Amino acid sequence: MINLNELENIVDIIKIFFITLFTFYIENKIINNQRNSRHKIIIFILIITITILSKIIKNIYGFIYYVICLILSIGIAISKNSKNNIGYSILSTTISLSINYILFLVSVSLNFIPNMIFNIDNNLVSLIIILIIYTILVYKFFKIKRFSKGFSFLQSRLKDEYIDIIILNISMTILLGITLLSNKNILTAKTFTLGLIIFSIIMFITIQKSLQLYYKQQLQQREIEEMKKEIQEKDKEIDKLEKENLSFSKTSHSIAHKQKSLEHKLDQLIMKNETAEEIDIKDRINNLKKEINKNIAVELTKTNITQIDDMLNYMQAECIKNKIDFDLKINGNIHHMTNKFVEKETLEILIADLIKNAIIAINYSKNINKSILVKLGIIDGIYSIYVYDSGIEFEINTLINLGKKPSTTHADSGGTGMGFMNTFDTLNKHNASIEINEIGKENKDNYTKYIAIKFDNKHEFKINSYRKEEIEKLNNNKSIILENKN
């Protein structure tokens, strides 16, 4: 038969074993250790060894040395398994052991309920009930959402020293309380004086360190917050200025087109004010026009939208001035196009931007073929604008940055780079598509390229080019929608 003393030792060993086992478990949980140990049998043997060693130290030296033994031995074992430094592991072990003992004491308290109901008077049975409750509490603790992935301040590897010191302080206080509770006669306990001195020193050092770190971190935090606020205000100011500048550039660009169109129309109206002297001049001009066929302005097909017709007439005059053949083809009801797909004012600027770019491209070309063709209306069943020209090809950098930022290589010829910014704003607003087709190098018999704006509700951007490989190479092989022109 087992005597009472032996039974108490067995119960105590079982209790220490579960405390050790769950300290391992809780510590791996709170530091979120994902490292799966391949030596689980060795770990199990190690837990048994720590249990026996802790029991011996507890019996010989008392509870405080038993707690220190648990912290050091488990901390070293965890350090080897998780590859963390020993100081970090001892801190996490102290916290784990504190949580363990809190849950264990709660289990002991809850054990009074079944003891009272069933009148249990057996230490071993009581221990089994306590361990069942204890296991459930440990399991449920890490089902709490806040703790399910461990303690974030521990996983940050002690970057927040202030929090670490406070938690360590709390943990040591809890263990001190448990140590005091474990002594049945505090006044005669041999280890009480030594324990009190050790814990008093630890508490004093940690409180002093906590205050120093607190003021230091508060000062740093305040400086960081002020710097962040200042940077955010500067960023907002810069962003505001950039938007204002971009908006002003777009507005100025659009107004410039309209102004030139109105100036051209005004010149035409002045020419039609037929006084006697002006009639004579007009007759002589008409006679000259009969002799000079090259620069005769062929009357354009009308869209019957004043703003659009005025802009097309102005662009025709610009082409004549630059000795460029200008041709216009209208197909379908443009009123329907401006009522349903795009506003009159937007279409006016869109036409001006595309033709102006074509004029600049031709003026930079050495091609003897100087021609622009504009198709407006229904093309392949879609309301569109097509502008063909015989000018130079796009700079590759310009192609890559289309719609992203103002870009021009012809600033000396009036290019601002805002034309395509306006165009892409229109595409985004109306969910329209743009297609750039580079047909081939300059030649006297054909156009070199055309740009198509399609109001197809697809919002696509395609570049069909005979220079596909060259463009991709200069764009660092990044994805720009390119298709070979067969």
Coordinates of C-alpha atoms in Angstrom, one line a residue:
M1 CA 0.0 0.0 0.0
I2 CA 1.2 3.5 -0.8
N3 CA 1.4 5.7 2.3
L4 CA 0.2 9.3 2.5
N5 CA 3.6 10.9 2.0
E6 CA 4.4 8.8 -1.1
L7 CA 0.9 9.7 -2.5
E8 CA 1.6 13.4 -2.0
N9 CA 5.0 13.0 -3.8
I10 CA 3.3 11.3 -6.8
V11 CA 0.6 13.9 -7.0
D12 CA 3.2 16.7 -6.8
I13 CA 5.3 15.0 -9.6
I14 CA 2.3 14.7 -11.8
K15 CA 1.4 18.3 -11.2
I16 CA 5.0 19.5 -12.0
F17 CA 5.0 17.3 -15.1
F18 CA 1.9 19.0 -16.4
I19 CA 3.1 22.5 -15.4
T20 CA 6.4 21.8 -17.4
L21 CA 4.5 20.3 -20.4
F22 CA 2.1 23.1 -20.7
T23 CA 4.8 25.7 -20.2
F24 CA 6.5 24.3 -23.3
Y25 CA 3.2 24.3 -25.1
I26 CA 2.2 27.9 -24.1
E27 CA 5.7 29.3 -24.8
N28 CA 5.6 27.9 -28.3
K29 CA 2.2 29.4 -28.8
I30 CA 2.9 32.9 -27.5
I31 CA 6.1 33.3 -29.6
N32 CA 4.2 31.6 -32.5
N33 CA 7.1 29.1 -33.0
Q34 CA 6.4 27.4 -36.4
R35 CA 9.5 25.3 -36.2
N36 CA 8.4 21.6 -36.0
S37 CA 10.9 19.7 -33.8
R38 CA 12.0 16.4 -35.4
H39 CA 13.1 15.2 -31.9
K40 CA 9.8 15.0 -30.1
I41 CA 10.9 11.9 -28.1
I42 CA 14.0 13.9 -26.9
I43 CA 11.7 16.8 -25.9
F44 CA 9.5 14.4 -24.0
I45 CA 12.4 12.9 -22.2
L46 CA 13.7 16.4 -21.5
I47 CA 10.3 17.3 -19.9
I48 CA 10.5 14.3 -17.7
T49 CA 14.1 15.1 -16.7
I50 CA 13.1 18.7 -15.9
T51 CA 10.2 17.4 -13.8
I52 CA 12.3 15.1 -11.7
L53 CA 15.1 17.8 -11.3
S54 CA 12.6 20.4 -10.3
K55 CA 10.9 18.1 -7.8
I56 CA 14.3 17.3 -6.2
I57 CA 15.2 21.0 -5.9
K58 CA 11.7 21.9 -4.6
N59 CA 12.1 19.2 -1.8
I60 CA 15.6 20.3 -0.9
Y61 CA 15.7 24.1 -1.4
G62 CA 12.1 25.2 -1.6
F63 CA 9.6 26.6 -4.0
I64 CA 11.5 29.7 -5.1
Y65 CA 14.5 27.6 -6.3
Y66 CA 12.1 25.2 -8.0
V67 CA 10.6 28.2 -10.0
I68 CA 14.1 29.4 -10.9
C69 CA 15.0 25.9 -12.0
L70 CA 11.9 25.7 -14.2
I71 CA 12.5 29.0 -15.9
L72 CA 16.2 28.4 -16.6
S73 CA 15.8 24.8 -17.8
I74 CA 12.7 25.3 -19.9
G75 CA 14.2 28.6 -21.3
I76 CA 17.4 26.9 -22.4
A77 CA 15.5 24.0 -23.9
I78 CA 13.1 26.3 -25.8
S79 CA 16.1 28.4 -27.0
K80 CA 17.8 25.3 -28.5
N81 CA 14.5 24.2 -30.2
S82 CA 13.4 27.6 -31.5
K83 CA 16.9 29.0 -32.3
N84 CA 16.2 32.1 -30.3
N85 CA 18.8 33.6 -27.9
I86 CA 18.7 32.5 -24.3
G87 CA 17.7 35.9 -22.9
Y88 CA 14.7 36.1 -25.2
S89 CA 13.6 32.5 -24.3
I90 CA 14.0 33.1 -20.5
L91 CA 11.7 36.1 -20.8
S92 CA 9.1 34.2 -22.8
T93 CA 9.4 31.2 -20.3
T94 CA 8.8 33.5 -17.4
I95 CA 5.6 34.8 -19.0
S96 CA 4.5 31.3 -20.0
L97 CA 5.0 30.0 -16.5
S98 CA 3.0 32.9 -15.0
I99 CA 0.1 32.2 -17.4
N100 CA 0.4 28.5 -16.5
Y101 CA 0.2 29.0 -12.8
I102 CA -2.8 31.5 -13.2
L103 CA -4.7 28.8 -15.2
F104 CA -3.7 26.2 -12.7
L105 CA -4.9 28.2 -9.8
V106 CA -8.2 28.9 -11.6
S107 CA -8.5 25.1 -12.2
V108 CA -7.9 24.4 -8.4
S109 CA -10.6 27.0 -7.6
L110 CA -13.1 25.4 -10.0
N111 CA -12.3 22.0 -8.6
F112 CA -14.2 22.9 -5.4
I113 CA -17.4 22.7 -7.3
P114 CA -17.3 18.9 -8.2
N115 CA -15.7 18.3 -4.8
M116 CA -18.7 19.8 -3.1
I117 CA -21.2 18.1 -5.3
F118 CA -19.7 14.6 -5.2
N119 CA -18.0 14.9 -1.8
I120 CA -14.6 13.8 -3.2
D121 CA -12.0 13.1 -0.5
N122 CA -9.2 11.6 -2.6
N123 CA -6.2 13.7 -3.6
L124 CA -5.5 11.7 -6.8
V125 CA -9.1 11.9 -8.0
S126 CA -9.0 15.7 -7.2
L127 CA -5.8 16.1 -9.2
I128 CA -7.3 14.3 -12.2
I129 CA -10.3 16.6 -12.2
I130 CA -7.9 19.7 -11.8
L131 CA -5.8 18.5 -14.7
I132 CA -8.8 18.0 -16.9
I133 CA -10.1 21.5 -16.1
Y134 CA -6.5 22.8 -16.5
T135 CA -6.1 21.2 -20.0
I136 CA -9.4 22.7 -21.1
L137 CA -8.5 26.2 -19.9
V138 CA -5.1 26.1 -21.7
Y139 CA -6.8 24.9 -24.9
K140 CA -9.6 27.6 -24.6
F141 CA -7.1 30.3 -23.8
F142 CA -5.5 30.1 -27.3
K143 CA -8.9 29.9 -28.9
I144 CA -9.4 33.6 -27.9
K145 CA -8.9 35.6 -31.1
R146 CA -6.5 38.1 -29.5
F147 CA -4.2 35.2 -28.4
S148 CA -4.7 32.7 -31.2
K149 CA -1.5 33.8 -33.0
G150 CA 0.5 34.4 -29.9
F151 CA 1.8 37.7 -28.4
S152 CA 2.9 40.2 -31.0
F153 CA 5.3 42.0 -28.7
L154 CA 7.2 38.8 -28.1
Q155 CA 7.3 38.0 -31.8
S156 CA 8.9 41.3 -32.6
R157 CA 12.0 40.1 -30.9
L158 CA 12.1 42.6 -28.0
K159 CA 12.0 45.7 -30.2
D160 CA 9.6 47.3 -27.7
E161 CA 11.7 47.2 -24.5
Y162 CA 9.2 49.1 -22.4
I163 CA 6.4 46.6 -23.0
D164 CA 8.8 43.7 -22.4
I165 CA 9.9 45.1 -19.1
I166 CA 6.4 45.8 -17.9
I167 CA 5.2 42.2 -18.8
L168 CA 8.3 40.7 -17.2
N169 CA 7.6 42.8 -14.1
I170 CA 4.0 41.6 -14.0
S171 CA 5.1 37.9 -14.5
M172 CA 7.7 38.1 -11.7
T173 CA 5.1 39.6 -9.4
I174 CA 2.7 36.8 -10.2
L175 CA 5.4 34.2 -9.5
L176 CA 6.3 35.9 -6.2
G177 CA 2.7 35.8 -5.2
I178 CA 2.5 32.1 -6.0
T179 CA 5.8 31.5 -4.1
L180 CA 4.4 33.2 -1.0
L181 CA 1.1 31.2 -1.3
S182 CA 3.1 27.9 -1.5
N183 CA 4.7 28.5 1.9
K184 CA 2.4 27.1 4.5
N185 CA 4.2 29.1 7.2
I186 CA 5.6 32.3 5.8
L187 CA 7.2 33.4 9.0
T188 CA 9.3 30.3 9.4
A189 CA 10.0 29.7 5.7
K190 CA 13.8 29.5 5.3
T191 CA 13.6 30.8 1.7
F192 CA 11.2 33.7 2.3
T193 CA 13.9 36.3 3.2
L194 CA 16.2 35.4 0.3
G195 CA 13.2 35.3 -2.1
L196 CA 12.0 38.7 -0.9
I197 CA 15.5 40.3 -1.3
I198 CA 15.9 38.8 -4.8
F199 CA 12.5 39.9 -6.0
S200 CA 12.8 43.4 -4.4
I201 CA 16.1 44.0 -6.3
I202 CA 14.5 42.8 -9.6
M203 CA 11.4 45.0 -9.0
F204 CA 13.6 48.0 -8.3
I205 CA 15.7 47.6 -11.3
T206 CA 12.8 46.9 -13.7
I207 CA 10.8 49.8 -12.4
Q208 CA 13.8 52.2 -12.8
K209 CA 14.4 50.8 -16.3
S210 CA 10.8 51.0 -17.2
L211 CA 10.6 54.7 -16.3
Q212 CA 13.8 55.5 -18.3
L213 CA 12.5 53.6 -21.3
Y214 CA 9.1 55.1 -21.0
Y215 CA 10.3 58.8 -21.1
K216 CA 12.8 57.9 -23.9
Q217 CA 10.1 56.2 -26.0
Q218 CA 7.6 59.0 -25.4
L219 CA 10.1 61.6 -26.6
Q220 CA 11.0 59.5 -29.6
Q221 CA 7.3 58.8 -30.4
R222 CA 6.5 62.5 -30.2
E223 CA 9.3 63.5 -32.5
I224 CA 8.3 60.8 -35.0
E225 CA 4.7 61.8 -35.0
E226 CA 5.6 65.5 -35.5
M227 CA 7.9 64.5 -38.4
K228 CA 5.2 62.3 -40.0
K229 CA 2.7 65.1 -39.7
E230 CA 5.1 67.6 -41.3
I231 CA 5.9 65.2 -44.1
Q232 CA 2.2 64.5 -44.8
E233 CA 1.5 68.2 -44.9
K234 CA 4.4 68.8 -47.4
D235 CA 3.3 65.8 -49.5
K236 CA -0.3 67.2 -49.6
E237 CA 1.0 70.6 -50.6
I238 CA 3.2 69.2 -53.3
D239 CA 0.4 67.0 -54.6
K240 CA -2.0 70.0 -54.7
L241 CA 0.5 72.2 -56.6
E242 CA 1.1 69.4 -59.1
K243 CA -2.6 68.9 -59.7
E244 CA -3.1 72.7 -60.1
N245 CA -0.2 72.9 -62.5
L246 CA -1.5 70.0 -64.6
S247 CA -5.0 71.4 -64.6
F248 CA -3.8 74.8 -65.7
S249 CA -1.6 73.3 -68.5
K250 CA -4.6 71.3 -69.8
T251 CA -6.9 74.3 -69.7
S252 CA -4.3 76.5 -71.4
H253 CA -3.7 73.9 -74.0
S254 CA -7.5 73.6 -74.8
I255 CA -8.0 77.4 -74.8
A256 CA -5.1 77.9 -77.2
H257 CA -6.8 75.6 -79.8
K258 CA -10.1 77.4 -79.4
Q259 CA -8.5 80.8 -79.6
K260 CA -6.7 80.0 -82.9
S261 CA -9.9 78.5 -84.3
L262 CA -11.9 81.7 -83.5
E263 CA -9.1 83.9 -84.8
H264 CA -9.2 82.0 -88.1
K265 CA -13.0 82.4 -88.3
L266 CA -12.7 86.1 -87.5
D267 CA -10.3 86.5 -90.4
Q268 CA -12.8 84.7 -92.6
L269 CA -15.6 87.0 -91.5
I270 CA -13.5 90.1 -92.1
M271 CA -12.7 88.8 -95.6
K272 CA -16.5 88.5 -96.2
N273 CA -17.1 92.2 -95.4
E274 CA -17.3 93.3 -99.0
T275 CA -16.6 97.0 -99.4
A276 CA -15.9 98.3 -102.9
E277 CA -12.1 98.2 -102.4
E278 CA -12.3 94.8 -100.7
I279 CA -14.4 93.4 -103.7
D280 CA -11.6 94.4 -106.0
I281 CA -9.0 92.8 -103.8
K282 CA -11.1 89.7 -103.5
D283 CA -11.5 89.4 -107.3
R284 CA -7.7 89.6 -107.7
I285 CA -7.2 87.0 -105.0
N286 CA -9.7 84.7 -106.8
N287 CA -7.8 85.2 -110.0
L288 CA -4.6 84.2 -108.3
K289 CA -6.3 81.1 -106.8
K290 CA -7.1 79.9 -110.3
E291 CA -3.4 80.0 -111.2
I292 CA -2.2 78.3 -107.9
N293 CA -3.9 75.0 -107.5
K294 CA -1.5 73.6 -105.0
N295 CA -2.7 75.6 -102.0
I296 CA -6.4 75.9 -102.8
A297 CA -8.5 75.1 -99.8
V298 CA -11.0 72.5 -100.9
E299 CA -14.3 73.0 -99.2
L300 CA -14.7 70.5 -96.5
T301 CA -17.7 68.3 -95.9
K302 CA -19.8 69.8 -93.2
T303 CA -20.7 68.1 -89.9
N304 CA -23.4 70.9 -89.3
I305 CA -21.9 71.4 -85.9
T306 CA -20.5 74.9 -85.9
Q307 CA -17.7 74.4 -83.3
I308 CA -16.5 71.2 -85.1
D309 CA -16.7 72.7 -88.6
D310 CA -14.8 75.8 -87.4
M311 CA -12.0 73.7 -85.9
L312 CA -11.7 71.5 -89.0
N313 CA -11.5 74.7 -91.2
Y314 CA -8.8 76.1 -89.0
M315 CA -6.8 72.9 -89.1
Q316 CA -7.2 72.8 -92.9
A317 CA -5.8 76.4 -93.0
E318 CA -2.9 75.3 -90.8
C319 CA -2.1 72.4 -93.2
I320 CA -2.2 74.7 -96.2
K321 CA 0.2 77.1 -94.4
N322 CA 2.5 74.1 -93.9
K323 CA 2.0 72.9 -97.4
I324 CA 0.3 69.7 -96.2
D325 CA -2.5 68.0 -98.2
F326 CA -5.6 67.8 -95.9
D327 CA -8.5 65.5 -96.6
L328 CA -11.7 64.9 -94.5
K329 CA -14.2 62.1 -94.7
I330 CA -17.4 62.2 -92.7
N331 CA -19.6 59.2 -92.3
G332 CA -22.9 59.1 -90.4
N333 CA -24.7 61.6 -88.2
I334 CA -22.1 63.6 -86.1
H335 CA -25.0 65.1 -84.2
H336 CA -25.9 61.6 -82.9
M337 CA -22.2 61.1 -82.0
T338 CA -22.0 64.3 -79.9
N339 CA -25.4 63.6 -78.3
K340 CA -24.7 60.1 -77.3
F341 CA -20.9 59.4 -77.2
V342 CA -18.9 62.5 -76.7
E343 CA -19.6 66.2 -76.0
K344 CA -19.1 68.8 -78.8
E345 CA -16.4 70.7 -76.8
T346 CA -14.5 67.5 -76.1
L347 CA -14.7 66.3 -79.7
E348 CA -13.5 69.7 -80.9
I349 CA -10.3 69.6 -78.7
L350 CA -9.8 65.9 -79.5
I351 CA -9.7 66.7 -83.2
A352 CA -7.4 69.7 -82.7
D353 CA -4.9 67.7 -80.6
L354 CA -4.7 64.8 -83.0
I355 CA -4.3 66.9 -86.2
K356 CA -1.8 69.3 -84.5
N357 CA 0.4 66.3 -83.5
A358 CA 0.1 65.0 -87.1
I359 CA 1.2 68.4 -88.5
I360 CA 4.2 68.5 -86.1
A361 CA 5.2 64.9 -87.1
I362 CA 5.1 65.9 -90.8
N363 CA 7.1 69.0 -90.3
Y364 CA 9.9 67.0 -88.7
S365 CA 9.8 64.5 -91.6
K366 CA 11.9 64.7 -94.8
N367 CA 9.2 62.8 -96.7
I368 CA 8.1 64.5 -99.9
N369 CA 4.6 63.0 -99.2
K370 CA 3.0 65.5 -96.8
S371 CA -0.6 64.3 -96.2
I372 CA -3.2 64.1 -93.5
L373 CA -6.5 62.2 -93.7
V374 CA -9.2 62.6 -91.0
K375 CA -12.1 60.1 -90.9
L376 CA -14.9 61.1 -88.6
G377 CA -18.1 59.2 -87.8
I378 CA -19.1 55.6 -88.2
I379 CA -16.1 53.4 -89.0
D380 CA -16.5 49.6 -89.0
G381 CA -19.8 50.1 -87.2
I382 CA -18.3 52.2 -84.3
Y383 CA -18.3 56.0 -83.9
S384 CA -14.6 56.9 -84.2
I385 CA -12.0 59.4 -85.2
Y386 CA -9.1 58.2 -87.4
V387 CA -6.2 60.6 -88.2
Y388 CA -3.6 59.4 -90.7
D389 CA -0.4 61.2 -91.4
S390 CA 2.9 60.7 -93.4
G391 CA 5.1 62.1 -90.7
I392 CA 7.9 60.7 -88.6
E393 CA 7.2 57.8 -86.2
F394 CA 6.7 58.2 -82.5
E395 CA 9.7 58.4 -80.2
I396 CA 9.7 55.1 -78.2
N397 CA 9.9 57.0 -74.8
T398 CA 6.9 59.0 -75.9
L399 CA 5.0 55.8 -76.7
I400 CA 5.8 54.3 -73.3
N401 CA 4.7 57.4 -71.4
L402 CA 1.5 58.1 -73.4
G403 CA -1.2 59.3 -71.0
K404 CA 1.1 58.9 -67.9
K405 CA 2.9 62.3 -68.0
P406 CA 3.3 65.2 -70.5
S407 CA 6.0 64.2 -72.9
T408 CA 7.1 65.9 -76.1
T409 CA 10.3 65.9 -78.2
H410 CA 9.1 68.9 -80.3
A411 CA 8.8 71.7 -77.8
D412 CA 10.4 74.1 -80.3
S413 CA 7.5 73.5 -82.7
G414 CA 4.7 74.2 -80.2
G415 CA 4.5 70.7 -78.7
T416 CA 3.6 70.7 -75.0
G417 CA 2.9 67.1 -74.4
M418 CA -0.5 68.0 -73.1
G419 CA -2.4 66.8 -76.2
F420 CA -2.2 63.2 -75.3
M421 CA -2.9 63.9 -71.6
N422 CA -6.2 65.5 -72.7
T423 CA -6.8 62.6 -75.0
F424 CA -6.4 60.0 -72.3
D425 CA -8.6 62.0 -69.9
T426 CA -11.3 61.8 -72.6
L427 CA -10.7 58.1 -73.1
N428 CA -11.0 57.5 -69.3
K429 CA -14.1 59.6 -69.1
H430 CA -16.0 58.0 -72.0
N431 CA -14.6 54.5 -71.6
A432 CA -13.2 54.8 -75.2
S433 CA -10.3 53.0 -76.8
I434 CA -7.2 54.2 -78.6
E435 CA -5.3 52.3 -81.3
I436 CA -1.9 53.5 -82.6
N437 CA -0.9 51.8 -85.9
E438 CA 2.6 52.4 -87.2
I439 CA 2.3 51.2 -90.8
G440 CA 5.9 51.6 -91.9
K441 CA 8.8 53.9 -92.6
E442 CA 8.4 57.2 -94.5
N443 CA 7.6 56.7 -98.2
K444 CA 6.0 58.8 -101.0
D445 CA 3.1 56.5 -101.6
N446 CA 1.4 55.8 -98.3
Y447 CA 0.8 57.1 -94.8
T448 CA 3.3 56.2 -92.1
K449 CA 0.8 55.8 -89.2
Y450 CA -2.7 56.5 -87.9
I451 CA -4.3 57.0 -84.5
A452 CA -7.8 55.8 -84.0
I453 CA -10.1 56.9 -81.1
K454 CA -13.1 54.5 -80.9
F455 CA -16.1 55.1 -78.7
D456 CA -16.6 51.4 -78.2
N457 CA -17.1 51.3 -74.4
K458 CA -14.1 48.9 -74.1
H459 CA -11.4 51.3 -72.8
E460 CA -8.5 49.4 -74.6
F461 CA -5.1 50.7 -75.6
K462 CA -3.3 48.9 -78.5
I463 CA -0.1 49.6 -80.3
N464 CA 0.3 47.8 -83.6
S465 CA 3.9 48.5 -84.8
Y466 CA 6.5 47.1 -87.1
R467 CA 9.0 48.1 -84.3
K468 CA 7.5 45.8 -81.6
E469 CA 10.8 44.2 -80.5
E470 CA 12.6 47.5 -80.4
I471 CA 9.9 49.1 -78.2
E472 CA 9.7 46.1 -75.8
K473 CA 13.5 46.1 -75.5
L474 CA 13.7 49.8 -74.5
N475 CA 10.7 49.3 -72.2
N476 CA 12.8 46.7 -70.2
N477 CA 10.5 44.0 -71.5
K478 CA 7.6 45.4 -69.4
S479 CA 4.1 44.7 -70.6
I480 CA 2.8 47.4 -73.0
I481 CA -0.1 46.2 -75.2
L482 CA 1.6 45.5 -78.5
E483 CA 0.5 43.6 -81.5
N484 CA 2.5 43.0 -84.7
K485 CA 1.1 44.6 -87.8
N486 CA 0.8 41.9 -90.3

